[in-house]
């Protein structure tokens, strides 16, 4: 028996994600997605009436996957400094993975035509990541709201520079999709991040 209902919709989304990442938005067609998902164009259009709608749904899937992988600082360590360090390192690692870089490039390329989809992805990658860190700084280190937001932005910005931008523009080779928490200390210079985290968290 073939896939039906939500199972088929989820399968189409995962298939579409792979196609968009491989071909980009312009070269992706509903025919290709239907073929990759082993379903009919009728079934595809019933669930996603246009390529734009499918693209938005794929971006929402990418957003959910990213946030689930990033988690929150308190999941990484009971020690506040180490929790922030690992969170920032994981933030960088996830964005250096090849699928994340391709998704970022697609979001930038389609930002003028589909600003809502690009905005959703930006919110997940940057704003929500920053809010999670700021919340942790307020709760664990009792740093007031506005100050914790500024500090979280500074910490994440330092984590990204310069590797993320080098990878985004193809200057540095991306990390493979298989990169995960187990390879964090190989993929990222955690000691560098720990250095500025320690300094910024202990500066009055």
PDB file of C-alpha atoms in Angstrom:
ATOM      1  CA  UNK A   1       0.000   0.000   0.000  1.00  0.00           C
ATOM      2  CA  UNK A   2       1.355   3.440  -0.964  1.00  0.00           C
ATOM      3  CA  UNK A   3       1.738   6.455   1.283  1.00  0.00           C
ATOM      4  CA  UNK A   4      -1.369   8.468   2.069  1.00  0.00           C
ATOM      5  CA  UNK A   5      -2.453  11.518   4.021  1.00  0.00           C
ATOM      6  CA  UNK A   6       0.123  13.129   6.273  1.00  0.00           C
ATOM      7  CA  UNK A   7       2.666  10.408   5.540  1.00  0.00           C
ATOM      8  CA  UNK A   8       2.578  11.262   1.831  1.00  0.00           C
ATOM      9  CA  UNK A   9       2.692  15.000   2.533  1.00  0.00           C
ATOM     10  CA  UNK A  10       5.765  14.585   4.732  1.00  0.00           C
ATOM     11  CA  UNK A  11       7.429  12.360   2.129  1.00  0.00           C
ATOM     12  CA  UNK A  12       6.782  14.983  -0.562  1.00  0.00           C
ATOM     13  CA  UNK A  13       8.305  17.680   1.647  1.00  0.00           C
ATOM     14  CA  UNK A  14      11.484  15.706   2.265  1.00  0.00           C
ATOM     15  CA  UNK A  15      11.770  14.889  -1.421  1.00  0.00           C
ATOM     16  CA  UNK A  16      11.174  18.527  -2.380  1.00  0.00           C
ATOM     17  CA  UNK A  17      13.817  19.663   0.120  1.00  0.00           C
ATOM     18  CA  UNK A  18      16.398  17.458  -1.574  1.00  0.00           C
ATOM     19  CA  UNK A  19      15.406  18.668  -5.044  1.00  0.00           C
ATOM     20  CA  UNK A  20      15.482  22.357  -4.094  1.00  0.00           C
ATOM     21  CA  UNK A  21      18.916  21.931  -2.496  1.00  0.00           C
ATOM     22  CA  UNK A  22      20.260  20.078  -5.532  1.00  0.00           C
ATOM     23  CA  UNK A  23      18.772  22.250  -8.280  1.00  0.00           C
ATOM     24  CA  UNK A  24      17.881  25.574  -6.690  1.00  0.00           C
ATOM     25  CA  UNK A  25      14.483  27.242  -6.945  1.00  0.00           C
ATOM     26  CA  UNK A  26      14.496  28.195 -10.626  1.00  0.00           C
ATOM     27  CA  UNK A  27      15.531  24.777 -11.954  1.00  0.00           C
ATOM     28  CA  UNK A  28      13.168  22.857  -9.679  1.00  0.00           C
ATOM     29  CA  UNK A  29       9.869  21.886 -11.270  1.00  0.00           C
ATOM     30  CA  UNK A  30       6.786  20.254  -9.845  1.00  0.00           C
ATOM     31  CA  UNK A  31       7.325  17.427 -12.343  1.00  0.00           C
ATOM     32  CA  UNK A  32      10.746  16.689 -10.888  1.00  0.00           C
ATOM     33  CA  UNK A  33       9.437  16.812  -7.315  1.00  0.00           C
ATOM     34  CA  UNK A  34       6.553  14.471  -8.138  1.00  0.00           C
ATOM     35  CA  UNK A  35       8.948  12.028  -9.791  1.00  0.00           C
ATOM     36  CA  UNK A  36      11.385  12.178  -6.859  1.00  0.00           C
ATOM     37  CA  UNK A  37       8.539  11.578  -4.395  1.00  0.00           C
ATOM     38  CA  UNK A  38       7.162   8.729  -6.556  1.00  0.00           C
ATOM     39  CA  UNK A  39       3.735  10.318  -6.579  1.00  0.00           C
ATOM     40  CA  UNK A  40       1.437  11.885  -9.163  1.00  0.00           C
ATOM     41  CA  UNK A  41       1.343  15.570 -10.027  1.00  0.00           C
ATOM     42  CA  UNK A  42      -2.309  15.524  -8.983  1.00  0.00           C
ATOM     43  CA  UNK A  43      -1.377  14.357  -5.486  1.00  0.00           C
ATOM     44  CA  UNK A  44       1.384  16.940  -5.325  1.00  0.00           C
ATOM     45  CA  UNK A  45      -0.846  19.851  -6.400  1.00  0.00           C
ATOM     46  CA  UNK A  46      -3.607  18.731  -4.023  1.00  0.00           C
ATOM     47  CA  UNK A  47      -1.235  19.322  -1.104  1.00  0.00           C
ATOM     48  CA  UNK A  48       0.827  22.181  -2.534  1.00  0.00           C
ATOM     49  CA  UNK A  49      -1.043  24.272  -5.134  1.00  0.00           C
ATOM     50  CA  UNK A  50       2.104  25.947  -6.475  1.00  0.00           C
ATOM     51  CA  UNK A  51       5.875  25.774  -6.447  1.00  0.00           C
ATOM     52  CA  UNK A  52       5.910  28.873  -4.265  1.00  0.00           C
ATOM     53  CA  UNK A  53       3.700  27.149  -1.678  1.00  0.00           C
ATOM     54  CA  UNK A  54       5.925  24.086  -1.744  1.00  0.00           C
ATOM     55  CA  UNK A  55       9.022  26.264  -1.337  1.00  0.00           C
ATOM     56  CA  UNK A  56       7.514  27.968   1.723  1.00  0.00           C
ATOM     57  CA  UNK A  57       6.673  24.596   3.243  1.00  0.00           C
ATOM     58  CA  UNK A  58      10.211  23.328   2.633  1.00  0.00           C
ATOM     59  CA  UNK A  59      11.618  26.411   4.350  1.00  0.00           C
ATOM     60  CA  UNK A  60       9.345  25.760   7.323  1.00  0.00           C
ATOM     61  CA  UNK A  61      10.636  22.175   7.430  1.00  0.00           C
ATOM     62  CA  UNK A  62      14.228  23.428   7.342  1.00  0.00           C
ATOM     63  CA  UNK A  63      13.416  25.912  10.119  1.00  0.00           C
ATOM     64  CA  UNK A  64      11.974  23.193  12.356  1.00  0.00           C
ATOM     65  CA  UNK A  65      14.866  20.815  11.697  1.00  0.00           C
ATOM     66  CA  UNK A  66      17.427  23.500  12.493  1.00  0.00           C
ATOM     67  CA  UNK A  67      15.865  24.544  15.795  1.00  0.00           C
ATOM     68  CA  UNK A  68      15.417  20.935  16.893  1.00  0.00           C
ATOM     69  CA  UNK A  69      19.101  20.277  16.245  1.00  0.00           C
ATOM     70  CA  UNK A  70      20.312  23.474  17.904  1.00  0.00           C
ATOM     71  CA  UNK A  71      18.271  22.958  21.079  1.00  0.00           C
ATOM     72  CA  UNK A  72      18.817  25.410  23.974  1.00  0.00           C
ATOM     73  CA  UNK A  73      21.976  26.266  25.934  1.00  0.00           C
ATOM     74  CA  UNK A  74      20.866  24.502  29.122  1.00  0.00           C
ATOM     75  CA  UNK A  75      20.840  21.139  27.308  1.00  0.00           C
ATOM     76  CA  UNK A  76      24.615  21.241  26.777  1.00  0.00           C
ATOM     77  CA  UNK A  77      26.039  21.698  30.272  1.00  0.00           C
ATOM     78  CA  UNK A  78      25.155  22.537  33.871  1.00  0.00           C
ATOM     79  CA  UNK A  79      27.997  25.069  33.853  1.00  0.00           C
ATOM     80  CA  UNK A  80      26.724  28.336  32.369  1.00  0.00           C
ATOM     81  CA  UNK A  81      29.947  29.299  30.593  1.00  0.00           C
ATOM     82  CA  UNK A  82      30.345  25.873  29.047  1.00  0.00           C
ATOM     83  CA  UNK A  83      26.666  25.770  28.062  1.00  0.00           C
ATOM     84  CA  UNK A  84      27.020  29.069  26.193  1.00  0.00           C
ATOM     85  CA  UNK A  85      30.290  27.927  24.622  1.00  0.00           C
ATOM     86  CA  UNK A  86      28.862  24.699  23.239  1.00  0.00           C
ATOM     87  CA  UNK A  87      25.649  26.404  22.119  1.00  0.00           C
ATOM     88  CA  UNK A  88      27.631  28.984  20.134  1.00  0.00           C
ATOM     89  CA  UNK A  89      29.861  26.268  18.682  1.00  0.00           C
ATOM     90  CA  UNK A  90      26.846  24.192  17.680  1.00  0.00           C
ATOM     91  CA  UNK A  91      25.241  27.300  16.157  1.00  0.00           C
ATOM     92  CA  UNK A  92      28.275  27.740  13.908  1.00  0.00           C
ATOM     93  CA  UNK A  93      28.578  24.043  13.088  1.00  0.00           C
ATOM     94  CA  UNK A  94      24.969  23.769  11.953  1.00  0.00           C
ATOM     95  CA  UNK A  95      25.333  26.763   9.649  1.00  0.00           C
ATOM     96  CA  UNK A  96      28.543  25.408   8.136  1.00  0.00           C
ATOM     97  CA  UNK A  97      26.816  22.203   6.987  1.00  0.00           C
ATOM     98  CA  UNK A  98      26.320  22.053   3.237  1.00  0.00           C
ATOM     99  CA  UNK A  99      22.484  21.818   3.338  1.00  0.00           C
ATOM    100  CA  UNK A 100      22.279  24.877   5.616  1.00  0.00           C
ATOM    101  CA  UNK A 101      24.550  26.914   3.362  1.00  0.00           C
ATOM    102  CA  UNK A 102      22.545  25.983   0.279  1.00  0.00           C
ATOM    103  CA  UNK A 103      19.313  26.884   2.065  1.00  0.00           C
ATOM    104  CA  UNK A 104      20.757  30.243   3.112  1.00  0.00           C
ATOM    105  CA  UNK A 105      21.788  30.955  -0.463  1.00  0.00           C
ATOM    106  CA  UNK A 106      18.317  30.051  -1.720  1.00  0.00           C
ATOM    107  CA  UNK A 107      16.733  32.283   0.891  1.00  0.00           C
ATOM    108  CA  UNK A 108      18.910  35.190  -0.202  1.00  0.00           C
ATOM    109  CA  UNK A 109      18.251  34.533  -3.896  1.00  0.00           C
ATOM    110  CA  UNK A 110      14.464  34.412  -3.432  1.00  0.00           C
ATOM    111  CA  UNK A 111      14.162  37.109  -0.742  1.00  0.00           C
ATOM    112  CA  UNK A 112      12.701  39.739  -3.087  1.00  0.00           C
ATOM    113  CA  UNK A 113      10.106  37.415  -4.608  1.00  0.00           C
ATOM    114  CA  UNK A 114       9.202  35.387  -1.503  1.00  0.00           C
ATOM    115  CA  UNK A 115      10.123  37.623   1.437  1.00  0.00           C
ATOM    116  CA  UNK A 116       7.873  35.767   3.882  1.00  0.00           C
ATOM    117  CA  UNK A 117       9.684  32.453   3.340  1.00  0.00           C
ATOM    118  CA  UNK A 118      13.116  34.033   3.610  1.00  0.00           C
ATOM    119  CA  UNK A 119      12.012  35.967   6.692  1.00  0.00           C
ATOM    120  CA  UNK A 120      10.816  32.778   8.392  1.00  0.00           C
ATOM    121  CA  UNK A 121      14.160  31.126   7.807  1.00  0.00           C
ATOM    122  CA  UNK A 122      16.044  34.187   9.033  1.00  0.00           C
ATOM    123  CA  UNK A 123      13.922  34.227  12.180  1.00  0.00           C
ATOM    124  CA  UNK A 124      14.815  30.608  12.911  1.00  0.00           C
ATOM    125  CA  UNK A 125      18.493  30.792  12.071  1.00  0.00           C
ATOM    126  CA  UNK A 126      19.318  34.104  13.689  1.00  0.00           C
ATOM    127  CA  UNK A 127      16.497  35.681  15.690  1.00  0.00           C
ATOM    128  CA  UNK A 128      15.236  32.586  17.494  1.00  0.00           C
ATOM    129  CA  UNK A 129      18.798  31.397  18.136  1.00  0.00           C
ATOM    130  CA  UNK A 130      19.601  34.793  19.634  1.00  0.00           C
ATOM    131  CA  UNK A 131      16.420  34.821  21.730  1.00  0.00           C
ATOM    132  CA  UNK A 132      17.175  31.381  23.158  1.00  0.00           C
ATOM    133  CA  UNK A 133      20.655  32.478  24.173  1.00  0.00           C
ATOM    134  CA  UNK A 134      19.448  35.804  25.586  1.00  0.00           C
ATOM    135  CA  UNK A 135      16.807  34.022  27.649  1.00  0.00           C
ATOM    136  CA  UNK A 136      19.445  31.692  29.077  1.00  0.00           C
ATOM    137  CA  UNK A 137      21.723  34.622  29.962  1.00  0.00           C
ATOM    138  CA  UNK A 138      18.863  36.308  31.801  1.00  0.00           C
ATOM    139  CA  UNK A 139      17.738  33.197  33.660  1.00  0.00           C
ATOM    140  CA  UNK A 140      21.120  31.744  34.589  1.00  0.00           C
ATOM    141  CA  UNK A 141      23.352  34.801  34.866  1.00  0.00           C
ATOM    142  CA  UNK A 142      20.673  37.353  35.808  1.00  0.00           C
ATOM    143  CA  UNK A 143      21.650  39.679  32.977  1.00  0.00           C
ATOM    144  CA  UNK A 144      18.785  42.151  32.322  1.00  0.00           C
ATOM    145  CA  UNK A 145      16.727  41.688  29.155  1.00  0.00           C
ATOM    146  CA  UNK A 146      18.134  44.426  26.878  1.00  0.00           C
ATOM    147  CA  UNK A 147      21.713  43.698  27.959  1.00  0.00           C
ATOM    148  CA  UNK A 148      21.273  39.954  27.512  1.00  0.00           C
ATOM    149  CA  UNK A 149      19.966  40.503  23.989  1.00  0.00           C
ATOM    150  CA  UNK A 150      22.959  42.637  23.053  1.00  0.00           C
ATOM    151  CA  UNK A 151      25.370  40.127  24.596  1.00  0.00           C
ATOM    152  CA  UNK A 152      23.710  37.191  22.817  1.00  0.00           C
ATOM    153  CA  UNK A 153      23.987  39.023  19.485  1.00  0.00           C
ATOM    154  CA  UNK A 154      27.660  39.745  20.141  1.00  0.00           C
ATOM    155  CA  UNK A 155      28.419  36.140  21.103  1.00  0.00           C
ATOM    156  CA  UNK A 156      26.717  34.639  18.074  1.00  0.00           C
ATOM    157  CA  UNK A 157      28.251  37.218  15.750  1.00  0.00           C
ATOM    158  CA  UNK A 158      31.748  36.423  17.015  1.00  0.00           C
ATOM    159  CA  UNK A 159      31.016  32.720  16.594  1.00  0.00           C
ATOM    160  CA  UNK A 160      30.060  33.149  12.947  1.00  0.00           C
ATOM    161  CA  UNK A 161      32.889  35.435  11.876  1.00  0.00           C
ATOM    162  CA  UNK A 162      34.738  34.710   9.668  1.00  0.00           C
ATOM    163  CA  UNK A 163      34.059  31.037   8.887  1.00  0.00           C
ATOM    164  CA  UNK A 164      30.360  31.236   8.113  1.00  0.00           C
ATOM    165  CA  UNK A 165      30.772  34.053   5.598  1.00  0.00           C
ATOM    166  CA  UNK A 166      33.753  32.351   3.997  1.00  0.00           C
ATOM    167  CA  UNK A 167      31.712  29.167   3.599  1.00  0.00           C
ATOM    168  CA  UNK A 168      28.630  31.062   2.399  1.00  0.00           C
ATOM    169  CA  UNK A 169      30.620  32.606  -0.449  1.00  0.00           C
ATOM    170  CA  UNK A 170      32.429  29.385  -1.269  1.00  0.00           C
ATOM    171  CA  UNK A 171      35.816  30.468   0.060  1.00  0.00           C
ATOM    172  CA  UNK A 172      35.800  27.676   2.635  1.00  0.00           C
ATOM    173  CA  UNK A 173      34.627  24.121   2.049  1.00  0.00           C
ATOM    174  CA  UNK A 174      31.317  23.352   3.800  1.00  0.00           C
ATOM    175  CA  UNK A 175      30.916  20.699   6.442  1.00  0.00           C
ATOM    176  CA  UNK A 176      29.240  17.467   5.302  1.00  0.00           C
ATOM    177  CA  UNK A 177      25.605  16.811   6.088  1.00  0.00           C
ATOM    178  CA  UNK A 178      26.715  14.052   8.465  1.00  0.00           C
ATOM    179  CA  UNK A 179      28.324  16.560  10.856  1.00  0.00           C
ATOM    180  CA  UNK A 180      26.656  16.340  14.262  1.00  0.00           C
ATOM    181  CA  UNK A 181      27.329  16.853  17.959  1.00  0.00           C
ATOM    182  CA  UNK A 182      29.772  13.952  17.923  1.00  0.00           C
ATOM    183  CA  UNK A 183      32.065  15.785  15.486  1.00  0.00           C
ATOM    184  CA  UNK A 184      31.634  19.243  17.035  1.00  0.00           C
ATOM    185  CA  UNK A 185      35.143  19.511  18.460  1.00  0.00           C
ATOM    186  CA  UNK A 186      36.618  18.438  15.128  1.00  0.00           C
ATOM    187  CA  UNK A 187      34.433  20.717  13.006  1.00  0.00           C
ATOM    188  CA  UNK A 188      34.699  23.870  15.095  1.00  0.00           C
ATOM    189  CA  UNK A 189      37.448  25.605  17.082  1.00  0.00           C
ATOM    190  CA  UNK A 190      35.611  25.338  20.384  1.00  0.00           C
ATOM    191  CA  UNK A 191      38.585  26.693  22.358  1.00  0.00           C
ATOM    192  CA  UNK A 192      38.438  29.952  20.376  1.00  0.00           C
ATOM    193  CA  UNK A 193      34.761  30.311  21.194  1.00  0.00           C
ATOM    194  CA  UNK A 194      35.317  29.408  24.833  1.00  0.00           C
ATOM    195  CA  UNK A 195      37.944  32.148  25.031  1.00  0.00           C
ATOM    196  CA  UNK A 196      35.694  35.045  24.034  1.00  0.00           C
ATOM    197  CA  UNK A 197      32.679  33.570  25.848  1.00  0.00           C
ATOM    198  CA  UNK A 198      34.651  33.464  29.090  1.00  0.00           C
ATOM    199  CA  UNK A 199      35.903  37.000  28.578  1.00  0.00           C
ATOM    200  CA  UNK A 200      32.518  38.483  27.744  1.00  0.00           C
ATOM    201  CA  UNK A 201      30.672  36.667  30.527  1.00  0.00           C
ATOM    202  CA  UNK A 202      33.160  37.765  33.174  1.00  0.00           C
ATOM    203  CA  UNK A 203      33.512  41.380  32.025  1.00  0.00           C
ATOM    204  CA  UNK A 204      31.571  43.701  34.378  1.00  0.00           C
TER     205      UNK A 204
END
